[in-house]
PDB file of C-alpha atoms in Angstrom:
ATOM      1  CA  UNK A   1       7.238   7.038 -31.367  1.00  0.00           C
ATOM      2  CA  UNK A   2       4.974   5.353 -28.870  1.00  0.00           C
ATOM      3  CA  UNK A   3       7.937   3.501 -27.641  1.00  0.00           C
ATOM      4  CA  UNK A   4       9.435   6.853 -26.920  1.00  0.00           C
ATOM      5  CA  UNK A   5       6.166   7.717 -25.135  1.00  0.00           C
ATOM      6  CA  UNK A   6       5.935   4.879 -23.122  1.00  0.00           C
ATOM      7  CA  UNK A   7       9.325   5.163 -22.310  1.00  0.00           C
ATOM      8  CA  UNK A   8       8.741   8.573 -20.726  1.00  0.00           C
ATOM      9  CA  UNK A   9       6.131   7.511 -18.928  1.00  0.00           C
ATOM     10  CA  UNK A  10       7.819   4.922 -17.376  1.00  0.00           C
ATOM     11  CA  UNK A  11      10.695   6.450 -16.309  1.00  0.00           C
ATOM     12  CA  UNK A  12       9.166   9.471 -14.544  1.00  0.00           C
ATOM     13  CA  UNK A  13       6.959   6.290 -12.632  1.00  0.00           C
ATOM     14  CA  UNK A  14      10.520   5.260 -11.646  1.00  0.00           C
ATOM     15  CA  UNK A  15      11.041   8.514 -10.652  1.00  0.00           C
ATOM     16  CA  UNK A  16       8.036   8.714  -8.099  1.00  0.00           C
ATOM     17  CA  UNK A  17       8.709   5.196  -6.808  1.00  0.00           C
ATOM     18  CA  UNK A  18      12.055   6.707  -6.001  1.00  0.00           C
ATOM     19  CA  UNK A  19      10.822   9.800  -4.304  1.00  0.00           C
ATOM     20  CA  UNK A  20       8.191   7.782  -2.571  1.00  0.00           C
ATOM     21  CA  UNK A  21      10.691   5.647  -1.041  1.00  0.00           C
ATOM     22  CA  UNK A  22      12.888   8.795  -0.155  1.00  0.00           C
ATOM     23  CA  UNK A  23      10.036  10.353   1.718  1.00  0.00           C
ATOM     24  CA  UNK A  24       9.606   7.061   3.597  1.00  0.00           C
ATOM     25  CA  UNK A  25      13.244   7.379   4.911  1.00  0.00           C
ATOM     26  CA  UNK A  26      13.022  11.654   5.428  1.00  0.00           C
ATOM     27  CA  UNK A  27       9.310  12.505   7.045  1.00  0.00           C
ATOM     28  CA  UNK A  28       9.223  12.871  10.272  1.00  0.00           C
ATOM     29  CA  UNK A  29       6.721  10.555  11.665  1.00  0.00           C
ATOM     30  CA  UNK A  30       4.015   7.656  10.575  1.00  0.00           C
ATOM     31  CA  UNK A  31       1.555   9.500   9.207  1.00  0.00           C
ATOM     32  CA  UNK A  32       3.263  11.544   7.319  1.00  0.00           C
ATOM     33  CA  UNK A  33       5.452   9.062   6.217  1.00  0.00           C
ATOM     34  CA  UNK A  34       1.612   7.039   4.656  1.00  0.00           C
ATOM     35  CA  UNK A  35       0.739   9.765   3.036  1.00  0.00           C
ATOM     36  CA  UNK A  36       3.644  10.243   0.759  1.00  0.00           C
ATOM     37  CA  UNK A  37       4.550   6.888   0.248  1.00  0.00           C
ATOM     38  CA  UNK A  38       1.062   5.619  -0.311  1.00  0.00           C
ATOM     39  CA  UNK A  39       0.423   8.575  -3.082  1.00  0.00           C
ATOM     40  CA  UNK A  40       3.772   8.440  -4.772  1.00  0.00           C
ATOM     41  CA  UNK A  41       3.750   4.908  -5.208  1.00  0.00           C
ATOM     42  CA  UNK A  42       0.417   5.025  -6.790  1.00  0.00           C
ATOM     43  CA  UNK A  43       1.188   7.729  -9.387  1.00  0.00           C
ATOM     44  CA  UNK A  44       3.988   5.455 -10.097  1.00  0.00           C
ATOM     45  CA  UNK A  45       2.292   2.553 -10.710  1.00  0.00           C
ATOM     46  CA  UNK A  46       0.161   4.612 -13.000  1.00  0.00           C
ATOM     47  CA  UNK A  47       2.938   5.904 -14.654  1.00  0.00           C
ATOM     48  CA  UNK A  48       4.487   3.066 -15.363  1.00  0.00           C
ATOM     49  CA  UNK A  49       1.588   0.871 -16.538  1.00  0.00           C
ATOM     50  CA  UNK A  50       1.096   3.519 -18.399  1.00  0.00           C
ATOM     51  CA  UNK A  51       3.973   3.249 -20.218  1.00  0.00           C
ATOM     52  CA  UNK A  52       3.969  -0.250 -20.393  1.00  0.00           C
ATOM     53  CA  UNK A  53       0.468   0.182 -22.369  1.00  0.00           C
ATOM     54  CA  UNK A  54       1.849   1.912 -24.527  1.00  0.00           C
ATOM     55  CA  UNK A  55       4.293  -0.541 -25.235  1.00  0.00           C
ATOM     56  CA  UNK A  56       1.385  -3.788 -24.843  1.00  0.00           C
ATOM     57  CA  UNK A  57       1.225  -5.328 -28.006  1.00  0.00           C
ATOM     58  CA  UNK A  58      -2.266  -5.795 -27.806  1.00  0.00           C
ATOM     59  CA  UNK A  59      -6.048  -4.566 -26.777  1.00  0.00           C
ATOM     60  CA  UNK A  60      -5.879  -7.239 -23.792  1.00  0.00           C
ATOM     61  CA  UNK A  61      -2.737  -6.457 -22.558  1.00  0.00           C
ATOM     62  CA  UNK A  62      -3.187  -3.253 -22.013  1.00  0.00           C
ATOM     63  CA  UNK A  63      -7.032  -3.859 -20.409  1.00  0.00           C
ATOM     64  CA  UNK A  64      -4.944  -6.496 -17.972  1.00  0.00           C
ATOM     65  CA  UNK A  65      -2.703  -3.651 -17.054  1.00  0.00           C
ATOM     66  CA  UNK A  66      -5.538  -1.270 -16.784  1.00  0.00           C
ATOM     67  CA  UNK A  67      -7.306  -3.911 -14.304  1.00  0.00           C
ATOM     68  CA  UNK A  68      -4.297  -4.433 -12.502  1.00  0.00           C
ATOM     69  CA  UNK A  69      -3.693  -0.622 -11.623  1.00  0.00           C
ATOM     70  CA  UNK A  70      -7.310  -0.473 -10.612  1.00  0.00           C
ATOM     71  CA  UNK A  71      -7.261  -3.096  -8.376  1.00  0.00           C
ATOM     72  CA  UNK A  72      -4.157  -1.826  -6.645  1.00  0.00           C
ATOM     73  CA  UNK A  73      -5.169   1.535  -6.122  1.00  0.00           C
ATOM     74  CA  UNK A  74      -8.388   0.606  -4.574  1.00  0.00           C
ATOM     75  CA  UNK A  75      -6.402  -1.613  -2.479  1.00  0.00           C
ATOM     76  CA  UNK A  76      -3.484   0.523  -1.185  1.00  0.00           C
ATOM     77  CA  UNK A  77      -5.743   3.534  -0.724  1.00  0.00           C
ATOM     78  CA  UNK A  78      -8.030   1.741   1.797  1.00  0.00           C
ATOM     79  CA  UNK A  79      -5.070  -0.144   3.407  1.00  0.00           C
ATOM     80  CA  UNK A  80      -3.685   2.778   4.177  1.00  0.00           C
ATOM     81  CA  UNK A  81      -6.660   4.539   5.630  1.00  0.00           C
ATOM     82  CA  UNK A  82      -6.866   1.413   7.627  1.00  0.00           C
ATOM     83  CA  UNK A  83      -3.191   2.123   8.951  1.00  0.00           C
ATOM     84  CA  UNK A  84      -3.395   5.197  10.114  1.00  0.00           C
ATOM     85  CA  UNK A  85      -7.183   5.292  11.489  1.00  0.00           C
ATOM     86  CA  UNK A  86      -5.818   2.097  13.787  1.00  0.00           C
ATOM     87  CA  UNK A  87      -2.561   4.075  14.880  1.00  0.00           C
ATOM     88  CA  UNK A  88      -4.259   7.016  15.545  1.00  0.00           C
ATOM     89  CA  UNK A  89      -6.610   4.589  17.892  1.00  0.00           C
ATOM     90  CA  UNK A  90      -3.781   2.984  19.177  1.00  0.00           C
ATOM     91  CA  UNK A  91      -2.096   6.159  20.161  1.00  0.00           C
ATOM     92  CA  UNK A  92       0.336   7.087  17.945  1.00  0.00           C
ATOM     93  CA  UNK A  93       1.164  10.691  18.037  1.00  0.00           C
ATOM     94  CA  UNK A  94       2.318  12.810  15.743  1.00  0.00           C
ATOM     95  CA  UNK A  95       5.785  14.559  15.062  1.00  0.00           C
ATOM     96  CA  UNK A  96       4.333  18.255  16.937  1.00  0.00           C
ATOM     97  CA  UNK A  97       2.546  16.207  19.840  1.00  0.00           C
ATOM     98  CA  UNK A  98      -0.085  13.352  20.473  1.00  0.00           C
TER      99      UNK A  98
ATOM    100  CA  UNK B   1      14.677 -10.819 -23.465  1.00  0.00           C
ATOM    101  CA  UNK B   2      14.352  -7.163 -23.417  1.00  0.00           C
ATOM    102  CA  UNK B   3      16.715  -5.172 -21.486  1.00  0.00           C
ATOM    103  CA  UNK B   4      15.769  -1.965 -21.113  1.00  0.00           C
ATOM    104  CA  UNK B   5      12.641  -3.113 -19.315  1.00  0.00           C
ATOM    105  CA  UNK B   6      14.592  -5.456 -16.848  1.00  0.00           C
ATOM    106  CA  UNK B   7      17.062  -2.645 -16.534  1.00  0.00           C
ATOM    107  CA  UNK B   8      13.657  -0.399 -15.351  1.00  0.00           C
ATOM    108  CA  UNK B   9      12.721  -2.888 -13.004  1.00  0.00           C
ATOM    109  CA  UNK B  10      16.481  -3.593 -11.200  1.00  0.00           C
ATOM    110  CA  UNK B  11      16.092   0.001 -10.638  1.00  0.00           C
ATOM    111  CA  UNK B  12      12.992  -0.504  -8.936  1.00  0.00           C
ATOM    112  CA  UNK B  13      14.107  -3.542  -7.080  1.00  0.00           C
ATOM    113  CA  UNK B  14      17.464  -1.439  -5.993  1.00  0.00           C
ATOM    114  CA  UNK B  15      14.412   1.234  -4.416  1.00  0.00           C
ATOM    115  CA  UNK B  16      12.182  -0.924  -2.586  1.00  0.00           C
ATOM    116  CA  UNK B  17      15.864  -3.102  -0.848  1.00  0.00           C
ATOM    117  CA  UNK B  18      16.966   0.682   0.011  1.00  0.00           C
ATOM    118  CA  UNK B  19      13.679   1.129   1.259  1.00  0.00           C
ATOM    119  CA  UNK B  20      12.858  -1.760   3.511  1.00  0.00           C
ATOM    120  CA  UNK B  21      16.409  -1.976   4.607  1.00  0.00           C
ATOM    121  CA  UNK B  22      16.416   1.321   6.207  1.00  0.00           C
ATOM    122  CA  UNK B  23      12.939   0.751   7.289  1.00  0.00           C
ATOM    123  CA  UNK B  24      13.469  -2.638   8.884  1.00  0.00           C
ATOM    124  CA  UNK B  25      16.109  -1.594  10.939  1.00  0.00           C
ATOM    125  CA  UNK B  26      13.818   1.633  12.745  1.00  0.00           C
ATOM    126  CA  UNK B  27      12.682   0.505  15.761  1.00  0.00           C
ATOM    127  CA  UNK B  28       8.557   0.638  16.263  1.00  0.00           C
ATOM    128  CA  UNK B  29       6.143  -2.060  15.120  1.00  0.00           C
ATOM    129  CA  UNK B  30       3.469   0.050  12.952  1.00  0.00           C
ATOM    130  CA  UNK B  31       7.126   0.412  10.562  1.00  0.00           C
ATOM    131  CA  UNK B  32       6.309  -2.395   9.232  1.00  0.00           C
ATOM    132  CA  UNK B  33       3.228  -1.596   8.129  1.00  0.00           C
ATOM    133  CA  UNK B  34       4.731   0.811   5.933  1.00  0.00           C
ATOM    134  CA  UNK B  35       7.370  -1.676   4.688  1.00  0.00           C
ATOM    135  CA  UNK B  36       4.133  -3.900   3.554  1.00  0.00           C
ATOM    136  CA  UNK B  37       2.346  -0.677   1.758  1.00  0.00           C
ATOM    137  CA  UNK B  38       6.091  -0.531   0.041  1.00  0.00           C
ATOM    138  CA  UNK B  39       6.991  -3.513  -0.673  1.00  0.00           C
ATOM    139  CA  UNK B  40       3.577  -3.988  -2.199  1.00  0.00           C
ATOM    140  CA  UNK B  41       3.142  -1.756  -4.933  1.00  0.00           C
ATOM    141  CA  UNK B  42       6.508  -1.554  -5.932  1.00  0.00           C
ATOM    142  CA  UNK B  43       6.528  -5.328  -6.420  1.00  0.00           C
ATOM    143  CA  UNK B  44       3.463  -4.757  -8.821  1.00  0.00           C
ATOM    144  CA  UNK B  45       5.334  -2.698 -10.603  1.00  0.00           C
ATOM    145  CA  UNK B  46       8.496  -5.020 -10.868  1.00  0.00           C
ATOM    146  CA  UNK B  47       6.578  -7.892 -11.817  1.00  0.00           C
ATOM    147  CA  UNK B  48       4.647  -6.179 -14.479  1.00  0.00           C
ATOM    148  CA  UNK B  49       7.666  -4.702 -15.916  1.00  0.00           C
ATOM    149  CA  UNK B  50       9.457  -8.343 -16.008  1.00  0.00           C
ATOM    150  CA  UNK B  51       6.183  -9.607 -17.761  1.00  0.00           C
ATOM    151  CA  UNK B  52       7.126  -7.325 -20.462  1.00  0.00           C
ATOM    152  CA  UNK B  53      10.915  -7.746 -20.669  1.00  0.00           C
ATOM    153  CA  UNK B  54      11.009 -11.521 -20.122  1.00  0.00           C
ATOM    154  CA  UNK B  55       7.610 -12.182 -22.715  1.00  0.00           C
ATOM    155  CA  UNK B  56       5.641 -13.918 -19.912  1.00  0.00           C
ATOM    156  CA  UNK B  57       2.068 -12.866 -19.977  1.00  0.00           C
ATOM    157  CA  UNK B  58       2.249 -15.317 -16.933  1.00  0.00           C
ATOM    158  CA  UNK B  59       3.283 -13.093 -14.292  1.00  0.00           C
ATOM    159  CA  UNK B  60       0.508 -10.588 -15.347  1.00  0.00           C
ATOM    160  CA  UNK B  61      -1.902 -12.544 -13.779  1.00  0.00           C
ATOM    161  CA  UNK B  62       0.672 -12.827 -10.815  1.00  0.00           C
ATOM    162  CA  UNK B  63       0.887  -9.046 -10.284  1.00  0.00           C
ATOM    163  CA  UNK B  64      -2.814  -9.053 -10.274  1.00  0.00           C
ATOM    164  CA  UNK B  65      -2.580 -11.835  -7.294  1.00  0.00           C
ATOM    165  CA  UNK B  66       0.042  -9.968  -5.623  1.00  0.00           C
ATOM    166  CA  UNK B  67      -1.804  -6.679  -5.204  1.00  0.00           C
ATOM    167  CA  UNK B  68      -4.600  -8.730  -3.675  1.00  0.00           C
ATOM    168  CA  UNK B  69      -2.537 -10.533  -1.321  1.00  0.00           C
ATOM    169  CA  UNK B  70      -0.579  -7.569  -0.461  1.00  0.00           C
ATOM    170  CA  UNK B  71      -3.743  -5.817   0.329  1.00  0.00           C
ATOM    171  CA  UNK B  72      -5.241  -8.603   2.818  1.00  0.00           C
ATOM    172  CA  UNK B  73      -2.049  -9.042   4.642  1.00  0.00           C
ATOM    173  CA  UNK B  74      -2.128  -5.444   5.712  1.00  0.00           C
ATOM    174  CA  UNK B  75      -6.085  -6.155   6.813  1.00  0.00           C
ATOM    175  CA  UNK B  76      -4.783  -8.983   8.660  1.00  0.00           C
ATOM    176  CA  UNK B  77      -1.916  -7.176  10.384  1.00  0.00           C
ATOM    177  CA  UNK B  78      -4.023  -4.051  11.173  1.00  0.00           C
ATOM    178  CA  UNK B  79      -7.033  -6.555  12.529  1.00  0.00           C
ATOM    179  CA  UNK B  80      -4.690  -8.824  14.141  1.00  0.00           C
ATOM    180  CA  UNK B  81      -1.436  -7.771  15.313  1.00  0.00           C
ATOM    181  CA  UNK B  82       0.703  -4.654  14.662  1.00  0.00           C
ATOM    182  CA  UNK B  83      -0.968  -2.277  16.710  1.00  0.00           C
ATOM    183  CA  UNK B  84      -2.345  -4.331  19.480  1.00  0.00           C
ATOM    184  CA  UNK B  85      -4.893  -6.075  20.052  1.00  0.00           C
ATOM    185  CA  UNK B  86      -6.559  -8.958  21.998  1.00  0.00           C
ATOM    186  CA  UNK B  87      -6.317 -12.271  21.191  1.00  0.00           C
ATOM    187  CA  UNK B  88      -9.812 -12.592  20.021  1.00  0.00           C
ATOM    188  CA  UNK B  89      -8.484 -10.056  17.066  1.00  0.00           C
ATOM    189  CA  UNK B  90     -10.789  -6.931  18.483  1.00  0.00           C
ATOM    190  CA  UNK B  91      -8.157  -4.597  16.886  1.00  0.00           C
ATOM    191  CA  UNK B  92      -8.693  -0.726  16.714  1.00  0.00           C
TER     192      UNK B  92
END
């Protein structure tokens, strides 16, 4: 039953992952293109470590997972702030104008 | 050996190669950037996902390394190069 779960879980991450690299390849320019890969991937990730706690066999697997999501949600989130705050300096302009 | 889980993270390795090999070829430095972000967090995911299906608690710890690294190359390329900047690494 909470293989089932986790199961779920980790497919619909899949899923995101998939339609965050899909809206990498479709949006029209950079910033855009951040935004929806940056938050897709991350619900992803959740997703699947989600799942995969489900599936951890035990108390410190799943806090390891836990950590792990943490850590790379904090990172990607200000990575990608830094991204776009130094294209916007550096003049990138945006699919309706600069 | 498990193989639904390795079977979960092909998939995601098929993604991310679909990914940066469309990316890769656009022309436009700051693309790369976003190839990074990609390549990432979706290899967190792999590698987590082949901790479970192989039984290596190993690569746990690795995932946790990668999302660090991962993190303070896109620092460095922001600071340093992508977007332009001087030599002394004033970036934007």
């Amino acid at each position: 039953m909470m293989d089932l779960l986790g199961w779920l879980f980790i497919w619909f991450g899949v899923a995101f992952f998939l339609s965050g690299t899909v809206a990498l390849l479709r949006f029209p320019d950079l910033y855009t293109r951040l935004h929806a890969l940056t938050k897709a991937d991350n619900v992803g990730l959740g997703l699947v470590v989600m799942g995969l706690v489900l599936h951890a066999g035990s108390f410190s697997v799943a806090l390891k997972l836990l950590l792990v999501w943490l850590l790379v949600m904090l990172a990607s989130a200000s990575v990608s702030h830094l991204i776009a705050r130094a294209a916007r300096a550096a003049g990138y302009g945006t699919e309706r104008g600069p | 050996m498990d193989d639904p889980h390795l079977l979960a993270a092909l998939v995601l390795l098929a993604t991310v190669t679909a990914g940066l090999i469309v990316v890769l070829r656009r022309p436009g430095r700051v693309e790369r950037l976003l190839a990074l972000q990609l390549l990432g967090t979706t290899t967190v995911a792999v590698v987590l996902m082949l901790a479970h299906g192989l039984a290596l608690p190993g690569l746990r710890n690795l995932a946790l390394v990668l999302g660090l690294l991962a993190s303070i190359v896109g620092v460095a390329f922001v600071r340093y190069g992508a977007l332009g900047s001087d030599r002394k690494g004033h970036g934007p």
